[in-house]
Short mmCIF file of C-alpha atoms in Angstrom, two decimals:
data_model
loop_
_atom_site.label_atom_id
_atom_site.label_comp_id
_atom_site.label_asym_id
_atom_site.label_seq_id
_atom_site.Cartn_x
_atom_site.Cartn_y
_atom_site.Cartn_z
CA MET A 1408 151.68 111.21 230.97
CA GLU A 1409 153.76 108.00 232.14
CA THR A 1410 157.53 107.73 231.20
CA ILE A 1411 159.71 105.19 231.57
CA VAL A 1412 163.26 105.98 232.14
CA THR A 1413 166.01 102.61 231.73
CA GLY A 1414 169.32 103.89 232.14
CA ASP A 1415 169.91 105.79 229.19
CA GLN A 1416 166.72 104.95 227.37
CA VAL A 1417 163.13 106.30 228.07
CA ASP A 1418 160.27 104.68 226.72
CA PHE A 1419 157.36 106.84 226.13
CA ASP A 1420 153.67 106.19 227.00
CA PRO A 1421 151.39 107.51 224.08
CA SER A 1422 148.08 105.90 225.80
CA ALA A 1423 148.76 107.17 229.39
CA PRO A 1424 146.26 109.65 229.90
CA PRO A 1425 146.95 112.49 230.13
CA PRO A 1426 147.96 115.06 228.11
CA SER A 1427 147.89 112.85 225.12
CA LEU A 1428 143.97 113.14 225.00
CA SER A 1429 144.15 115.76 227.27
CA TYR A 1430 145.34 117.26 224.04
CA VAL A 1431 142.43 115.84 221.65
CA VAL A 1432 139.74 117.12 223.90
CA ARG A 1433 141.47 121.21 223.90
CA ASP A 1434 141.60 120.93 219.80
CA PHE A 1435 138.19 119.76 219.93
CA LEU A 1436 136.52 122.42 222.50
CA VAL A 1437 138.79 125.47 220.98
CA GLY A 1438 137.07 123.78 217.28
CA PHE A 1439 133.29 124.46 218.26
CA VAL A 1440 133.95 127.35 221.11
CA LEU A 1441 135.52 129.55 218.48
CA PRO A 1442 133.08 129.43 216.06
CA ALA A 1443 129.86 129.40 218.45
CA ILE A 1444 131.53 132.64 220.48
CA ALA A 1445 132.15 134.33 216.50
CA LYS A 1446 127.87 132.89 215.02
CA TYR A 1447 126.70 134.61 218.67
CA SER A 1448 128.81 137.65 218.36
CA ASP A 1449 127.73 137.36 214.49
CA SER A 1450 130.44 140.82 214.25
CA TRP A 1451 132.93 142.16 211.49
CA TYR A 1452 135.58 143.20 214.77
CA VAL A 1453 135.40 139.29 215.84
CA TRP A 1454 135.09 137.28 212.35
CA PRO A 1455 138.14 137.73 211.22
CA ILE A 1456 139.94 136.89 214.55
CA TYR A 1457 138.11 133.96 213.82
CA TRP A 1458 138.70 133.39 209.89
CA VAL A 1459 142.62 133.27 211.44
CA THR A 1460 142.03 130.85 213.36
CA GLY A 1461 142.67 128.26 210.42
CA LEU A 1462 146.28 128.94 211.03
CA LEU A 1463 145.68 127.42 214.74
CA ARG A 1464 144.46 123.67 212.76
CA GLU A 1465 146.87 121.10 211.91
CA PRO A 1466 144.92 117.61 212.25
CA CYS A 1467 146.44 113.41 212.18
CA PHE A 1468 147.18 113.09 208.46
CA GLY A 1469 147.71 109.65 208.86
CA LEU A 1470 150.05 109.57 210.91
CA CYS A 1471 148.02 109.88 214.75
CA PHE A 1472 149.44 107.56 217.56
CA PHE A 1473 148.38 109.12 221.14
CA SER A 1474 147.07 105.57 221.87
CA ASP A 1475 148.91 102.67 221.63
CA SER A 1476 144.94 101.06 220.44
CA ARG A 1477 145.12 101.56 216.45
CA LEU A 1478 141.74 101.58 216.55
CA LEU A 1479 141.34 104.32 218.74
CA ASN A 1480 144.05 106.38 217.02
CA SER A 1481 142.11 105.29 213.47
CA PHE A 1482 138.74 106.70 214.70
CA VAL A 1483 139.71 109.50 216.21
CA GLY A 1484 142.49 110.46 213.17
CA HIS A 1485 139.72 110.16 210.63
CA ILE A 1486 137.47 112.97 212.90
CA SER A 1487 139.79 114.81 212.76
CA PRO A 1488 141.07 115.37 208.85
CA SER A 1489 137.66 114.33 207.66
CA SER A 1490 136.07 117.60 209.24
CA ILE A 1491 138.73 119.10 206.49
CA LEU A 1492 137.72 117.25 203.67
CA VAL A 1493 141.62 116.03 204.08
CA PRO A 1494 141.26 111.65 203.65
CA TYR A 1495 143.40 110.40 206.56
CA HIS A 1496 144.68 107.36 204.98
CA GLY A 1497 146.99 109.28 201.69
CA TRP A 1498 150.27 111.12 203.25
CA TRP A 1499 152.76 108.65 203.65
CA ASN A 1500 155.77 108.37 200.24
CA HIS A 1501 158.09 111.90 201.23
CA GLY A 1502 160.41 112.42 199.02
CA ASN A 1503 159.63 109.78 195.98
CA VAL A 1504 159.28 111.37 192.52
CA GLU A 1505 156.61 108.88 192.02
CA LYS A 1506 154.22 109.21 194.82
CA ASP A 1507 155.24 111.31 196.54
CA GLU A 1508 151.37 112.67 197.62
CA LEU A 1509 152.63 116.94 198.35
CA GLY A 1510 153.01 117.04 195.05
CA SER A 1511 155.22 115.55 192.04
CA CYS A 1512 158.05 117.63 191.04
CA THR A 1513 157.86 115.55 186.93
CA LEU A 1514 154.51 116.53 186.68
CA ASP A 1515 153.95 117.31 181.87
CA ASN A 1516 151.84 120.62 181.27
CA GLY A 1517 148.37 118.18 179.81
CA THR A 1518 148.87 116.76 183.63
CA LYS A 1519 149.48 120.07 184.37
CA THR A 1520 145.97 121.13 183.57
CA LEU A 1521 144.19 118.13 184.33
CA ARG A 1522 145.52 118.04 187.59
CA PHE A 1523 144.25 121.61 188.62
CA THR A 1524 141.51 122.03 186.77
CA ILE A 1525 139.61 119.02 186.10
CA PRO A 1526 140.78 117.73 188.88
CA PHE A 1527 142.05 114.54 186.92
CA PRO A 1528 144.10 111.91 186.52
CA ARG A 1529 142.38 109.73 189.37
CA ILE A 1530 145.15 107.33 189.29
CA SER A 1531 147.17 109.46 191.54
CA SER A 1532 144.50 110.28 193.65
CA HIS A 1533 144.45 110.05 197.45
CA PHE A 1534 140.81 108.74 197.52
CA HIS A 1535 140.64 106.66 195.08
CA PRO A 1536 141.49 103.03 196.38
CA SER A 1537 142.86 101.91 193.26
CA SER A 1538 145.67 104.33 193.03
CA GLY A 1539 148.89 103.66 192.16
CA LEU A 1540 149.92 106.35 195.26
CA PHE A 1541 148.44 102.82 197.39
CA SER A 1542 149.68 99.10 197.68
CA PRO A 1543 146.17 96.75 197.76
CA ASN A 1544 146.80 96.54 201.26
CA GLU A 1545 145.56 99.60 202.18
CA ARG A 1546 142.04 100.45 200.00
CA LEU A 1547 139.96 99.51 203.08
CA ASP A 1548 142.01 102.46 204.85
CA VAL A 1549 141.47 104.42 201.96
CA ILE A 1550 138.34 103.28 201.29
CA THR A 1551 136.90 104.01 205.37
CA SER A 1552 139.04 107.70 204.38
CA THR A 1553 137.35 108.69 201.21
CA ALA A 1554 133.69 107.77 203.25
CA SER A 1555 134.30 109.52 206.24
CA VAL A 1556 134.91 113.09 203.53
CA VAL A 1557 132.05 112.05 201.62
CA LEU A 1558 130.07 112.18 205.20
CA VAL A 1559 131.45 115.86 205.94
CA ALA A 1560 130.66 117.21 202.38
CA ALA A 1561 127.21 115.67 202.80
CA LEU A 1562 127.04 117.68 206.00
CA LEU A 1563 128.64 120.48 204.99
CA LEU A 1564 125.58 120.90 202.47
CA TYR A 1565 123.34 120.20 205.09
CA PHE A 1566 123.89 122.36 207.32
CA SER A 1567 125.20 124.94 204.44
CA ILE A 1568 120.98 124.48 203.26
CA LEU A 1569 119.47 124.84 206.67
CA GLN A 1570 122.17 127.92 208.15
CA GLY A 1571 122.32 129.28 204.45
CA PRO A 1572 125.44 129.45 202.25
CA ILE A 1573 126.39 132.71 203.74
CA GLN A 1574 126.87 131.17 207.46
CA MET A 1575 128.39 128.32 206.72
CA LEU A 1576 130.97 130.47 204.36
CA LYS A 1577 131.59 132.83 207.87
CA LEU A 1578 131.35 129.17 209.58
CA TYR A 1579 133.17 126.74 207.50
CA PHE A 1580 134.49 127.80 204.09
CA VAL A 1581 136.51 130.96 205.13
CA PRO A 1582 138.88 129.47 207.57
CA TYR A 1583 139.10 126.36 206.52
CA TRP A 1584 140.55 128.29 202.70
CA VAL A 1585 143.57 130.34 205.42
CA PHE A 1586 144.28 126.64 206.40
CA VAL A 1587 144.95 125.29 203.42
CA MET A 1588 146.77 128.21 202.37
CA TRP A 1589 148.87 127.85 205.67
CA LEU A 1590 149.17 124.06 205.61
CA ASN A 1591 150.72 123.78 201.84
CA ILE A 1592 152.74 127.00 202.70
CA VAL A 1593 153.61 124.60 205.87
CA THR A 1594 153.85 121.56 204.10
CA TYR A 1595 156.43 122.64 201.24
CA LEU A 1596 159.37 124.21 203.20
CA HIS A 1597 159.27 121.04 205.02
CA HIS A 1598 160.23 119.17 202.36
CA HIS A 1599 161.93 121.96 199.78
CA GLY A 1600 163.48 125.69 200.71
CA TYR A 1601 167.12 124.36 202.28
CA GLU A 1602 169.64 126.33 201.62
CA THR A 1603 171.36 122.62 200.53
CA LYS A 1604 169.19 121.30 197.63
CA LEU A 1605 167.70 117.66 198.69
CA PRO A 1606 167.50 115.06 196.82
CA TRP A 1607 164.50 113.85 195.53
CA TYR A 1608 164.29 109.31 195.00
CA ARG A 1609 162.92 107.53 191.84
CA GLY A 1610 162.52 103.75 191.83
CA LYS A 1611 164.47 101.73 194.24
CA GLU A 1612 166.69 103.70 195.21
CA TRP A 1613 163.31 105.32 196.90
CA SER A 1614 163.03 104.32 200.63
CA TYR A 1615 160.84 104.94 204.05
CA LEU A 1616 163.91 106.44 206.08
CA ARG A 1617 165.62 107.85 203.06
CA GLY A 1618 162.29 109.68 202.42
CA GLY A 1619 162.32 111.07 206.13
CA LEU A 1620 165.70 111.85 205.97
CA THR A 1621 164.39 114.68 203.15
CA THR A 1622 162.88 116.86 204.70
CA VAL A 1623 163.11 119.56 207.32
CA ASP A 1624 162.95 120.26 210.84
CA LEU A 1625 160.94 123.97 211.58
CA TYR A 1626 160.42 123.96 214.73
CA SER A 1627 162.63 126.80 216.15
CA ASP A 1628 161.56 128.86 213.15
CA TYR A 1629 157.60 128.98 213.90
CA GLY A 1630 157.57 131.47 216.96
CA MET A 1631 154.94 131.84 218.76
CA PHE A 1632 152.84 129.15 217.02
CA ASN A 1633 155.28 125.97 217.22
CA LYS A 1634 152.91 124.86 220.55
CA ILE A 1635 150.15 125.52 219.23
CA HIS A 1636 150.65 123.76 215.76
CA HIS A 1637 151.64 120.78 218.59
CA ASP A 1638 155.02 120.74 217.30
CA ILE A 1639 154.48 119.91 214.11
CA GLY A 1640 158.38 121.74 213.34
CA THR A 1641 160.25 118.72 214.29
CA HIS A 1642 159.68 117.92 210.96
CA VAL A 1643 162.79 114.77 210.58
CA ILE A 1644 161.86 112.85 213.52
CA HIS A 1645 158.32 113.01 213.22
CA HIS A 1646 158.43 110.86 209.92
CA LEU A 1647 161.52 108.06 211.30
CA PHE A 1648 159.13 107.66 214.12
CA SER A 1649 155.49 109.08 214.25
CA GLN A 1650 154.41 106.91 217.50
CA ILE A 1651 155.91 109.68 219.66
CA PRO A 1652 153.92 111.46 220.84
CA HIS A 1653 154.14 115.63 219.56
CA TYR A 1654 154.66 116.73 222.92
CA HIS A 1655 157.96 114.87 223.17
CA LEU A 1656 159.41 114.93 219.77
CA GLU A 1657 161.77 117.98 221.09
CA GLU A 1658 163.70 115.83 223.06
CA ALA A 1659 164.37 112.94 220.76
CA PRO A 1660 168.24 112.50 219.47
CA ILE A 1661 169.72 115.25 216.33
CA LEU A 1662 170.54 113.05 213.70
CA GLY A 1663 173.87 114.22 213.04
CA LYS A 1664 174.72 114.80 209.47
CA TYR A 1665 171.53 113.66 208.04
CA TYR A 1666 169.97 116.50 210.12
CA ARG A 1667 169.17 119.78 208.72
CA GLU A 1668 167.65 122.65 210.06
CA PRO A 1669 167.04 126.14 209.09
CA LYS A 1670 168.10 129.57 211.06
CA GLN A 1671 165.87 130.66 213.71
CA SER A 1672 163.54 133.22 214.13
CA GLY A 1673 161.93 135.76 216.02
CA PRO A 1674 158.30 135.13 217.56
CA ILE A 1675 156.17 135.60 213.97
CA PRO A 1676 158.16 133.97 211.06
CA PHE A 1677 158.08 136.26 208.46
CA HIS A 1678 161.21 135.37 207.32
CA LEU A 1679 159.70 132.21 205.67
CA LEU A 1680 158.36 134.04 202.86
CA LYS A 1681 161.92 134.83 201.59
CA ILE A 1682 162.59 131.07 201.68
CA LEU A 1683 159.64 130.11 200.22
CA ALA A 1684 159.44 132.34 197.83
CA THR A 1685 163.25 131.94 196.84
CA SER A 1686 162.19 128.42 196.52
CA LEU A 1687 158.88 128.68 194.01
CA ASN A 1688 161.44 130.85 191.78
CA GLU A 1689 164.75 128.26 191.53
CA ASP A 1690 163.71 125.15 192.33
CA ASN A 1691 161.75 124.23 188.82
CA TYR A 1692 162.32 120.64 188.37
CA VAL A 1693 164.26 117.42 188.33
CA SER A 1694 165.95 115.55 185.80
CA ASP A 1695 164.11 112.97 183.40
CA HIS A 1696 166.68 110.67 184.43
CA GLY A 1697 168.59 108.77 187.31
CA GLY A 1698 167.48 106.82 190.81
CA ILE A 1699 168.61 110.08 193.24
CA VAL A 1700 167.56 113.45 191.56
CA PHE A 1701 167.75 117.45 192.82
CA TYR A 1702 166.03 120.05 191.65
CA HIS A 1703 167.54 122.85 188.87
CA THR A 1704 166.35 125.95 188.08
CA ASP A 1705 164.55 126.60 184.95
CA PRO A 1706 167.02 128.47 182.46
CA GLN A 1707 164.33 130.36 180.41
CA ARG A 1708 162.42 130.79 183.69
CA LEU A 1709 165.56 132.36 185.89
CA LYS A 1710 165.61 134.89 182.38
CA TYR A 1711 162.04 135.85 182.50
CA PHE A 1712 161.83 136.97 185.86
CA LYS A 1713 165.41 139.22 185.86
CA ASN A 1714 164.44 140.64 182.61
CA LYS A 1715 160.72 140.94 184.26
CA SER A 1716 163.18 143.10 187.19
CA ASN A 1717 165.05 145.12 184.60
#
């Protein structure tokens, strides 16, 4: 890694190997070696260990900058998330009431039902080039990402026929389920659960900078998992300056009063479960009016759980 120091400023060259490319090589090697060991041993003592490695996977979601070449970044970026059926060009609008891709906080009951069953509507789909989530100049990127995911889905079908559905369940779908569960928890906590309520923005009040500043750092909360996850817990600076390589994110400056970081934990972040449960119980809805809104607790829901606990 080439680091150029000029006075008090440091310029990072993400394309200087190593370590940028070494992390990519390492992750792909792990991705091939672990399932090979599990399949070769075919032991019920080994399979659960392999499945838990779903916790270790953290691809580039539209923010893969390990090279100065946009084409190379895009190529490698497509391979990583597409392998777990996630479109590369997708997660951009954070803290936005209308366009946040992690989960809208203004869904009516009918939309919720359709989203979690069909899913529908397509207007807010990650895979649809005309989705309201994307601008017209992003449509080609969305088409490329969708085509990559379709190709992987076809390969999964092929290998399911070749290897058998039970073998593919053990090799791919169980660790995939573990990964999706872990990713959703981690991403949710990067945008919720802070001791002070985080603002969400609507309409003209939203900007990329404001959205990035509503995220929460958790790098001290991951304990032993921090380095395995490519320092993903340095979430605030990651969104503001996504070109900085992950192994230099901790060196980035703290953002003063705009910086939010929960309390530190031990080697295993069990305390995050309590933060998650509290947020899910208290962060229920935002107001339908206003450009800057905060989560509120549904009094009926709160009353229900209090009565249930008595």
